[in-house]
Amino acid sequence: MGGSLTLNEIEFFQGILAQDQRPLSEYKMKTPRFPAPQMVTCSSFLTQENHCYKAFDGDLSSSSAWVTNPVGSRRNVLSSAQWVTFDFGEGRAVSPSAMRIICDAKNAADKG
């Protein structure tokens, strides 16, 4: 096995024309379970510095990314599926109409 999956940020949008971002900036993740009642879980992460909540912390820099354990093959194919779950919390209904996944630290830095 080799290679890891790296995601800088996952953003959800709702509403007409998907202009309403969720969670709001003041509710971006600081830990896997804070701010409560939100929670992030995932299939794997390399270290605590690369925990999956980093994909929901609002930081687009290359130093803030979810990095999985090595899961790739030499042919750049994931050998096991990787997943992440963002729980907005009970009573916090969200109907996402779009999402953006930022995978490239260089491009993410250009947007920040």
Short mmCIF file of C-alpha atoms in Angstrom, two decimals:
data_model
loop_
_atom_site.label_atom_id
_atom_site.label_comp_id
_atom_site.label_asym_id
_atom_site.label_seq_id
_atom_site.Cartn_x
_atom_site.Cartn_y
_atom_site.Cartn_z
CA MET A 1 0.00 0.00 0.00
CA GLY A 2 1.03 3.57 -0.54
CA GLY A 3 -0.36 7.04 -0.89
CA SER A 4 -2.93 8.81 1.22
CA LEU A 5 -6.09 10.72 0.46
CA THR A 6 -5.71 14.43 1.30
CA LEU A 7 -8.65 16.86 1.50
CA ASN A 8 -8.12 20.48 2.52
CA GLU A 9 -11.76 21.42 2.94
CA ILE A 10 -15.31 20.16 2.37
CA GLU A 11 -17.96 22.86 2.18
CA PHE A 12 -21.76 22.44 2.12
CA PHE A 13 -24.17 24.94 0.56
CA GLN A 14 -27.95 25.11 0.69
CA GLY A 15 -30.74 27.24 -0.68
CA ILE A 16 -31.50 28.71 -4.06
CA LEU A 17 -28.32 28.92 -6.14
CA ALA A 18 -26.45 27.20 -3.30
CA GLN A 19 -25.29 30.50 -1.79
CA ASP A 20 -25.95 29.73 1.89
CA GLN A 21 -22.87 27.96 3.33
CA ARG A 22 -23.28 25.54 6.23
CA PRO A 23 -22.04 25.31 8.86
CA LEU A 24 -21.69 29.06 9.37
CA SER A 25 -18.16 30.35 9.92
CA GLU A 26 -18.61 30.61 13.70
CA TYR A 27 -19.47 26.91 13.78
CA LYS A 28 -16.42 25.58 11.91
CA MET A 29 -14.85 22.58 13.61
CA LYS A 30 -12.11 23.05 16.24
CA THR A 31 -12.00 19.38 17.30
CA PRO A 32 -13.88 16.25 16.15
CA ARG A 33 -16.72 17.09 18.60
CA PHE A 34 -16.55 20.88 18.99
CA PRO A 35 -18.46 23.07 18.58
CA ALA A 36 -21.22 20.86 19.94
CA PRO A 37 -23.57 19.37 18.90
CA GLN A 38 -21.67 18.94 15.61
CA MET A 39 -19.45 15.90 15.18
CA VAL A 40 -17.06 14.55 12.53
CA THR A 41 -16.12 10.87 12.11
CA CYS A 42 -14.15 9.14 9.36
CA SER A 43 -12.63 5.90 8.14
CA SER A 44 -9.04 6.84 9.06
CA PHE A 45 -6.59 9.67 9.64
CA LEU A 46 -2.80 9.73 9.64
CA THR A 47 -2.18 11.74 12.84
CA GLN A 48 -4.11 14.04 15.18
CA GLU A 49 -2.68 16.97 13.19
CA ASN A 50 -4.36 15.48 10.09
CA HIS A 51 -7.66 14.45 11.71
CA CYS A 52 -10.75 14.45 9.49
CA TYR A 53 -12.32 17.41 11.33
CA LYS A 54 -9.63 19.51 9.56
CA ALA A 55 -11.70 19.15 6.37
CA PHE A 56 -14.43 21.19 8.10
CA ASP A 57 -12.40 23.83 9.99
CA GLY A 58 -12.64 26.62 7.41
CA ASP A 59 -8.84 26.75 7.00
CA LEU A 60 -7.85 26.39 3.34
CA SER A 61 -4.10 26.33 4.02
CA SER A 62 -1.98 23.31 3.17
CA SER A 63 -1.22 22.83 6.88
CA SER A 64 -4.88 22.12 7.64
CA ALA A 65 -6.02 19.01 5.78
CA TRP A 66 -7.55 15.62 6.43
CA VAL A 67 -4.96 12.99 5.50
CA THR A 68 -5.94 9.32 5.61
CA ASN A 69 -3.76 6.39 6.51
CA PRO A 70 -1.96 4.99 3.44
CA VAL A 71 -4.72 3.46 1.32
CA GLY A 72 -3.52 3.63 -2.27
CA SER A 73 -1.88 1.18 -4.57
CA ARG A 74 1.03 1.82 -6.89
CA ARG A 75 -1.54 2.38 -9.65
CA ASN A 76 -3.09 5.34 -7.80
CA VAL A 77 -6.22 3.37 -6.92
CA LEU A 78 -7.75 3.40 -3.46
CA SER A 79 -7.49 -0.13 -2.08
CA SER A 80 -10.18 0.57 0.53
CA ALA A 81 -12.98 3.12 0.49
CA GLN A 82 -12.47 6.22 2.61
CA TRP A 83 -15.41 8.09 4.13
CA VAL A 84 -16.18 11.04 6.34
CA THR A 85 -19.43 11.93 8.12
CA PHE A 86 -20.37 15.42 9.29
CA ASP A 87 -23.23 15.40 11.81
CA PHE A 88 -24.82 18.85 12.19
CA GLY A 89 -26.50 17.74 15.42
CA GLU A 90 -30.01 16.94 16.49
CA GLY A 91 -32.53 19.58 15.51
CA ARG A 92 -30.21 21.26 13.01
CA ALA A 93 -31.88 20.48 9.72
CA VAL A 94 -29.73 21.18 6.67
CA SER A 95 -30.69 20.45 3.09
CA PRO A 96 -27.46 20.72 1.10
CA SER A 97 -27.99 21.58 -2.55
CA ALA A 98 -24.25 21.70 -3.38
CA MET A 99 -20.87 20.91 -1.94
CA ARG A 100 -17.29 21.84 -2.77
CA ILE A 101 -14.30 19.62 -2.04
CA ILE A 102 -10.90 21.30 -2.06
CA CYS A 103 -8.12 18.77 -2.58
CA ASP A 104 -5.15 20.82 -3.74
CA ALA A 105 -3.27 22.89 -1.17
CA LYS A 106 -1.78 25.16 -3.85
CA ASN A 107 -5.19 26.01 -5.30
CA ALA A 108 -6.69 26.31 -1.82
CA ALA A 109 -4.05 28.85 -0.81
CA ASP A 110 -4.87 30.93 -3.91
CA LYS A 111 -8.54 31.14 -2.81
CA GLY A 112 -7.81 32.17 0.79
#
